[in-house]
Structure formats: C-alpha cells, structure tokens
C-alpha cells in the first residue's frame, strides 16, 4: 500500500514502534514511512485511536509497552498480513481482514446464542474497528 509524500517520494505502509514521552513504547502502529526523507505519518484510520490511547496515558506515564496490534483490530490485521507476506500488499491485507471479520462473526454467533451482552458489545466494537473508514 503506497501513498505519496510531500517530498515526492513514495510512502510505504509498515508497522512501527511509536515512543511516547520517552517512556511508553506503542508497538506495531501502522504508519506510512517515506524512504526518501524519512517522514512518518500515522495511518489516518488509526490516528484517532492512537491519540485516545496516548490521552489515557496522561502526562506522567509509567514506562511500559503497549502492543497496538492487540488493542486495535486493524493493526492486528496488518500484523497478521505481515506474517504471511514480506510487505503489506493490498490483496494480503484484504484477505487477512476478511479472515478476522469471519472469525469475529463466528464468535458473535456464539456470544449471541449464550445471550452474553457484554461479549457481544465487545465483539461489535472490534468489528467496527475493521469498518471501511479504517481500511480506506
Ligand atoms: Zn518524503
């Protein structure tokens, strides 16, 4: 997945570790990286969620690591896509997203048959993280 940088270079989508306040490592954050000027842009679809996460950390966070691919479904899908392919190709990402959606829908059916409202709500929020606004 490519996008063009303001310097004219090509930006590649990759997962990187973002360090917040020199203390908190947020790993596997989807970012566009320019190979020419080195600029990094957090993937637009997850920017808001990264911002919310950082907001929750407050101004004096304790040092720790946050695996973003376990917090956010879209980062999880990209991480899964990187397991099967060396680079993030649109087709591989689409397949990984489809697999994850099917998996979540299967779980939702189980949660529904158990009338487990809490679990259903959690699965719905995970499914909404995979909606088109994040992927496009
Ligand atoms: Zn650039």
mmCIF file of C-alpha atoms and ligand atoms in Angstrom:
data_model
loop_
_atom_site.group_PDB
_atom_site.id
_atom_site.type_symbol
_atom_site.label_atom_id
_atom_site.label_comp_id
_atom_site.label_asym_id
_atom_site.label_seq_id
_atom_site.Cartn_x
_atom_site.Cartn_y
_atom_site.Cartn_z
ATOM 1 C CA UNK A 1 0.000 0.000 0.000
ATOM 2 C CA UNK A 2 1.524 3.246 -1.180
ATOM 3 C CA UNK A 3 0.899 6.912 -0.768
ATOM 4 C CA UNK A 4 2.998 9.825 -1.990
ATOM 5 C CA UNK A 5 4.991 12.056 0.311
ATOM 6 C CA UNK A 6 5.180 15.863 0.091
ATOM 7 C CA UNK A 7 8.868 15.452 -0.926
ATOM 8 C CA UNK A 8 7.746 13.457 -3.974
ATOM 9 C CA UNK A 9 8.933 10.128 -2.581
ATOM 10 C CA UNK A 10 6.837 7.016 -2.097
ATOM 11 C CA UNK A 11 5.481 6.198 1.322
ATOM 12 C CA UNK A 12 5.130 2.556 2.345
ATOM 13 C CA UNK A 13 2.728 1.269 4.941
ATOM 14 C CA UNK A 14 4.504 -0.514 7.773
ATOM 15 C CA UNK A 15 4.192 -1.291 11.463
ATOM 16 C CA UNK A 16 6.472 0.708 13.716
ATOM 17 C CA UNK A 17 7.052 1.357 17.379
ATOM 18 C CA UNK A 18 5.982 4.808 18.494
ATOM 19 C CA UNK A 19 7.651 6.036 21.684
ATOM 20 C CA UNK A 20 5.558 8.367 23.802
ATOM 21 C CA UNK A 21 7.093 10.725 26.399
ATOM 22 C CA UNK A 22 10.331 8.683 26.052
ATOM 23 C CA UNK A 23 8.738 6.045 28.281
ATOM 24 C CA UNK A 24 5.891 4.216 26.668
ATOM 25 C CA UNK A 25 6.528 2.045 23.631
ATOM 26 C CA UNK A 26 3.471 1.571 21.491
ATOM 27 C CA UNK A 27 4.473 -1.230 19.147
ATOM 28 C CA UNK A 28 3.003 -2.290 15.804
ATOM 29 C CA UNK A 29 1.401 1.054 14.995
ATOM 30 C CA UNK A 30 0.511 1.324 11.269
ATOM 31 C CA UNK A 31 2.458 4.239 9.760
ATOM 32 C CA UNK A 32 3.304 5.445 6.286
ATOM 33 C CA UNK A 33 7.079 5.837 6.026
ATOM 34 C CA UNK A 34 8.886 7.764 3.285
ATOM 35 C CA UNK A 35 12.057 6.021 2.153
ATOM 36 C CA UNK A 36 13.450 9.286 0.743
ATOM 37 C CA UNK A 37 13.051 11.836 3.538
ATOM 38 C CA UNK A 38 12.242 9.502 6.423
ATOM 39 C CA UNK A 39 8.937 11.150 7.274
ATOM 40 C CA UNK A 40 6.445 9.046 9.258
ATOM 41 C CA UNK A 41 2.686 9.587 9.180
ATOM 42 C CA UNK A 42 0.435 7.534 11.420
ATOM 43 C CA UNK A 43 -2.096 5.696 9.241
ATOM 44 C CA UNK A 44 -5.138 8.039 9.087
ATOM 45 C CA UNK A 45 -7.629 5.307 10.073
ATOM 46 C CA UNK A 46 -5.948 4.662 13.426
ATOM 47 C CA UNK A 47 -4.734 8.197 14.223
ATOM 48 C CA UNK A 48 -7.721 8.963 16.435
ATOM 49 C CA UNK A 49 -7.332 5.712 18.380
ATOM 50 C CA UNK A 50 -3.590 6.229 18.889
ATOM 51 C CA UNK A 51 -4.424 9.753 20.092
ATOM 52 C CA UNK A 52 -7.019 8.418 22.528
ATOM 53 C CA UNK A 53 -4.558 5.831 23.843
ATOM 54 C CA UNK A 54 -1.899 8.494 24.390
ATOM 55 C CA UNK A 55 -4.507 10.722 26.065
ATOM 56 C CA UNK A 56 -5.344 7.931 28.507
ATOM 57 C CA UNK A 57 -1.661 7.629 29.450
ATOM 58 C CA UNK A 58 -1.677 11.115 30.927
ATOM 59 C CA UNK A 59 1.325 13.403 31.259
ATOM 60 C CA UNK A 60 3.470 11.229 33.558
ATOM 61 C CA UNK A 61 3.087 7.672 32.361
ATOM 62 C CA UNK A 62 4.866 4.703 33.913
ATOM 63 C CA UNK A 63 7.258 3.069 31.437
ATOM 64 C CA UNK A 64 5.628 0.146 29.690
ATOM 65 C CA UNK A 65 4.884 -1.425 26.334
ATOM 66 C CA UNK A 66 1.569 -1.440 24.561
ATOM 67 C CA UNK A 67 1.173 -3.863 21.643
ATOM 68 C CA UNK A 68 -1.141 -1.768 19.457
ATOM 69 C CA UNK A 69 -1.950 -4.794 17.289
ATOM 70 C CA UNK A 70 -3.691 -6.301 20.314
ATOM 71 C CA UNK A 71 -5.581 -3.103 21.096
ATOM 72 C CA UNK A 72 -6.729 -2.281 17.605
ATOM 73 C CA UNK A 73 -8.174 -4.816 15.169
ATOM 74 C CA UNK A 74 -6.877 -3.005 12.098
ATOM 75 C CA UNK A 75 -3.292 -3.081 13.411
ATOM 76 C CA UNK A 76 -3.891 -6.755 14.244
ATOM 77 C CA UNK A 77 -4.920 -7.448 10.655
ATOM 78 C CA UNK A 78 -1.802 -5.694 9.314
ATOM 79 C CA UNK A 79 0.374 -7.632 11.732
ATOM 80 C CA UNK A 80 -1.267 -10.868 10.549
ATOM 81 C CA UNK A 81 -0.722 -9.830 6.894
ATOM 82 C CA UNK A 82 2.988 -9.290 7.642
ATOM 83 C CA UNK A 83 3.206 -12.854 8.950
ATOM 84 C CA UNK A 84 2.228 -14.260 5.578
ATOM 85 C CA UNK A 85 3.915 -11.681 3.330
ATOM 86 C CA UNK A 86 7.142 -9.635 3.463
ATOM 87 C CA UNK A 87 5.401 -6.400 2.563
ATOM 88 C CA UNK A 88 1.915 -5.071 3.093
ATOM 89 C CA UNK A 89 0.156 -5.820 -0.178
ATOM 90 C CA UNK A 90 -3.470 -4.739 -0.584
ATOM 91 C CA UNK A 91 -4.607 -8.278 -1.503
ATOM 92 C CA UNK A 92 -2.916 -9.847 1.532
ATOM 93 C CA UNK A 93 -4.403 -7.176 3.806
ATOM 94 C CA UNK A 94 -7.878 -7.700 2.324
ATOM 95 C CA UNK A 95 -7.606 -11.466 2.896
ATOM 96 C CA UNK A 96 -6.382 -11.034 6.490
ATOM 97 C CA UNK A 97 -9.212 -8.556 7.187
ATOM 98 C CA UNK A 98 -11.798 -10.936 5.747
ATOM 99 C CA UNK A 99 -10.475 -13.850 7.838
ATOM 100 C CA UNK A 100 -10.569 -11.754 11.005
ATOM 101 C CA UNK A 101 -14.101 -10.479 10.284
ATOM 102 C CA UNK A 102 -15.307 -14.061 9.745
ATOM 103 C CA UNK A 103 -13.637 -15.138 12.972
ATOM 104 C CA UNK A 104 -15.285 -12.289 14.910
ATOM 105 C CA UNK A 105 -18.673 -13.050 13.339
ATOM 106 C CA UNK A 106 -18.346 -16.703 14.390
ATOM 107 C CA UNK A 107 -17.605 -15.593 17.938
ATOM 108 C CA UNK A 108 -20.515 -13.156 17.796
ATOM 109 C CA UNK A 109 -22.849 -16.040 16.921
ATOM 110 C CA UNK A 110 -21.603 -17.957 19.964
ATOM 111 C CA UNK A 111 -21.952 -14.874 22.194
ATOM 112 C CA UNK A 112 -25.444 -14.333 20.808
ATOM 113 C CA UNK A 113 -26.509 -17.933 21.480
ATOM 114 C CA UNK A 114 -25.258 -17.506 25.068
ATOM 115 C CA UNK A 115 -27.095 -14.167 25.416
ATOM 116 C CA UNK A 116 -23.835 -12.686 26.606
ATOM 117 C CA UNK A 117 -24.473 -8.947 26.112
ATOM 118 C CA UNK A 118 -21.048 -7.859 27.370
ATOM 119 C CA UNK A 119 -19.219 -10.156 24.989
ATOM 120 C CA UNK A 120 -21.487 -9.160 22.097
ATOM 121 C CA UNK A 121 -20.763 -5.474 22.734
ATOM 122 C CA UNK A 122 -17.010 -6.133 22.829
ATOM 123 C CA UNK A 123 -17.151 -8.072 19.550
ATOM 124 C CA UNK A 124 -19.236 -5.345 17.940
ATOM 125 C CA UNK A 125 -16.680 -2.723 18.889
ATOM 126 C CA UNK A 126 -13.901 -4.917 17.467
ATOM 127 C CA UNK A 127 -15.857 -5.401 14.248
ATOM 128 C CA UNK A 128 -16.402 -1.651 13.956
ATOM 129 C CA UNK A 129 -12.607 -1.176 14.108
ATOM 130 C CA UNK A 130 -12.465 -3.112 10.855
ATOM 131 C CA UNK A 131 -15.021 -0.924 9.114
ATOM 132 C CA UNK A 132 -14.235 0.856 5.869
ATOM 133 C CA UNK A 133 -13.214 4.164 7.462
ATOM 134 C CA UNK A 134 -10.109 2.468 8.829
ATOM 135 C CA UNK A 135 -9.270 0.491 5.771
ATOM 136 C CA UNK A 136 -9.632 3.264 3.165
HETATM 137 ZN ZN1 LIG B 1 9.352 12.142 1.792
#
